mmCIF file of C-alpha atoms in Angstrom:
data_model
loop_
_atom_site.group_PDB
_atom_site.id
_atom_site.type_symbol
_atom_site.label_atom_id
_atom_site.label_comp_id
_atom_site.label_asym_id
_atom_site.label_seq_id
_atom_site.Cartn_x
_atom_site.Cartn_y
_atom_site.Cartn_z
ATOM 1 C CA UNK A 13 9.583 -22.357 -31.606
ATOM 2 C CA UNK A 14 8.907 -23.407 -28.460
ATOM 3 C CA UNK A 15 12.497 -23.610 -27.512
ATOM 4 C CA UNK A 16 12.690 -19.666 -28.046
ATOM 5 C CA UNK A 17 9.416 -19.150 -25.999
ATOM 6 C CA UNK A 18 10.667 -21.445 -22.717
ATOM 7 C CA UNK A 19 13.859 -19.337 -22.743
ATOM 8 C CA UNK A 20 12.404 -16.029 -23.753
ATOM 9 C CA UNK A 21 10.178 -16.612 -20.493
ATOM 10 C CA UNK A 22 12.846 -18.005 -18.248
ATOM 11 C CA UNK A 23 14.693 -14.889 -19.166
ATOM 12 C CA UNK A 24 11.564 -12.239 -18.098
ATOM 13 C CA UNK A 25 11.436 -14.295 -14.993
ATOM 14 C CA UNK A 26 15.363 -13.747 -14.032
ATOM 15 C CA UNK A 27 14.875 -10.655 -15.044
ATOM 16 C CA UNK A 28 11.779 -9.950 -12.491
ATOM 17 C CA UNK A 29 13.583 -11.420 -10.058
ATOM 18 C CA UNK A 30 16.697 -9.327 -10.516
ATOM 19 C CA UNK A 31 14.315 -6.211 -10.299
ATOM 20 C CA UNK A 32 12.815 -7.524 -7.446
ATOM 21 C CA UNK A 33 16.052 -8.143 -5.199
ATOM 22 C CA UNK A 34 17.105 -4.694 -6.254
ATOM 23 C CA UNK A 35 14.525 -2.982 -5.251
ATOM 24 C CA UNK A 36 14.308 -4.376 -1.952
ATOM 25 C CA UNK A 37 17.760 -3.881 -1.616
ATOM 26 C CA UNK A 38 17.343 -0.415 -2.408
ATOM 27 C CA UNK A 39 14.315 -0.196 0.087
ATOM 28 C CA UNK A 40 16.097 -2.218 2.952
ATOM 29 C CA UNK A 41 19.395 0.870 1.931
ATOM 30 C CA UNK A 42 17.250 3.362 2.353
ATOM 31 C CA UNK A 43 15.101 2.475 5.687
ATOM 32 C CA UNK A 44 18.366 1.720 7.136
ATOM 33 C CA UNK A 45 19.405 5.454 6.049
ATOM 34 C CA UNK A 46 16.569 7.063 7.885
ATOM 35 C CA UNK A 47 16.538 5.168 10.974
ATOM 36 C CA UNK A 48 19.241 6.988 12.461
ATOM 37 C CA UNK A 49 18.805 7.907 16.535
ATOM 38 C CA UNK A 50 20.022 11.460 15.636
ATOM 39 C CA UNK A 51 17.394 12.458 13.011
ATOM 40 C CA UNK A 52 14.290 11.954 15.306
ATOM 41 C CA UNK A 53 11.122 11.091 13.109
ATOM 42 C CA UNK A 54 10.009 12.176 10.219
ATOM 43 C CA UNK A 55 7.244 15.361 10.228
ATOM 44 C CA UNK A 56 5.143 13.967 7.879
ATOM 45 C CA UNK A 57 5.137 9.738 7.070
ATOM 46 C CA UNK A 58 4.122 8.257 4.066
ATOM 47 C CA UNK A 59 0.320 6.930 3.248
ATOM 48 C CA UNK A 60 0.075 3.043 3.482
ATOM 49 C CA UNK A 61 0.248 1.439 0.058
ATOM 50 C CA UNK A 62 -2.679 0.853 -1.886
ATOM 51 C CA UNK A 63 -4.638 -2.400 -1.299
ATOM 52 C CA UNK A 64 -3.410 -3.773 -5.342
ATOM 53 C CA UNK A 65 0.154 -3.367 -4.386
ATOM 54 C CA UNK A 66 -0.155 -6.458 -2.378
ATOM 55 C CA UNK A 67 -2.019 -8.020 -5.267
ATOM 56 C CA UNK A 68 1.147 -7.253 -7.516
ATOM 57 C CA UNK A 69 3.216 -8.547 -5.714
ATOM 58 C CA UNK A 70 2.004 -11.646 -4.818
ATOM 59 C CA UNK A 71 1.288 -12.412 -9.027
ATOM 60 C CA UNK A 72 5.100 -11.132 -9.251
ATOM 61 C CA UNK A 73 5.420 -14.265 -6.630
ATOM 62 C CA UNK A 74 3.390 -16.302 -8.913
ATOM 63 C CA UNK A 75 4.949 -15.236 -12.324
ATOM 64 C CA UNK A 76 8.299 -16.581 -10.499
ATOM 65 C CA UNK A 77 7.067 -19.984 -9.141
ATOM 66 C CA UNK A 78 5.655 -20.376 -12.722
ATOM 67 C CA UNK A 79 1.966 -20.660 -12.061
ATOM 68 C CA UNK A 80 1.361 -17.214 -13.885
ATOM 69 C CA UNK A 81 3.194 -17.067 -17.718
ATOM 70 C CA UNK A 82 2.549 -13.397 -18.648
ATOM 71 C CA UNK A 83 3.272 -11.001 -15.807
ATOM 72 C CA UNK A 84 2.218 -7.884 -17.643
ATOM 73 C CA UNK A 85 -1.756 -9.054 -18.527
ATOM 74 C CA UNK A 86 -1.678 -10.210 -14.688
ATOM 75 C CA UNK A 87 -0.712 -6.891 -13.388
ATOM 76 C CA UNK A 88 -2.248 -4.589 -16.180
ATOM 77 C CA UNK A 89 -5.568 -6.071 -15.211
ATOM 78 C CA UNK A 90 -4.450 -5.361 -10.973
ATOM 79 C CA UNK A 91 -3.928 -1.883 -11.403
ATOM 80 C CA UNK A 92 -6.135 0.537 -11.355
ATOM 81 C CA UNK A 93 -5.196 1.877 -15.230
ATOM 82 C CA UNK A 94 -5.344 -1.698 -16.052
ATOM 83 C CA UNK A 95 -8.369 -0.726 -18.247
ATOM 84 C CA UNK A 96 -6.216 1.588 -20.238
ATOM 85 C CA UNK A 97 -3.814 -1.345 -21.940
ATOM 86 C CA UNK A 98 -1.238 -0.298 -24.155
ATOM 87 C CA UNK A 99 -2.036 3.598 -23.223
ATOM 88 C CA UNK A 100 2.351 3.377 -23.113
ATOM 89 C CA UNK A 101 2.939 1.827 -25.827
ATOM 90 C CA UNK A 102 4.197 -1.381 -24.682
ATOM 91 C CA UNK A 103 0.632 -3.101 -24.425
ATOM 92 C CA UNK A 104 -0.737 -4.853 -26.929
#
């Protein structure tokens, strides 16, 4: 049983990871995309991220080194809807 449990979460983690480097490699495509000389700046730029995106991230960091196990209470509890758990159906 344990077996199944060590893999199961070794899996979530490649699997965050993979997300992770695709995303940024999606961000880094895109910034690279709209920093062209000949477009000029945008008219209207973006907000800054909220303050519990940095949070996230950093217990995504965690979740990956192994000192968090379950990514989703971590993060569900960061959010600011964390109080509504399992309001998508995927919480417990």
């Amino acid at each position: 049983m344990r077996g199944g449990r060590h893999r199961s979460i070794v899996i979530q983690r490649q699997t965050i990871l993979t997300i992770a480097v695709a995303v940024a490699l999606l961000v880094g495509a895109t910034g690279a995309a709209t920093a062209q000389p000949a477009q000029g700046p945008p008219d209207d730029l973006p907000e800054p991220v909220p303050g519990f995106v940095s949070d996230i991230l950093g217990a995504i960091t965690e979740f990956i080194d192994g000192t968090v196990d379950f990514l989703g209470d971590v993060v569900r509890g960061l959010t600011p809807a964390g109080n509504a758990a399992g309001s998508n159906g995927f919480g417990p």
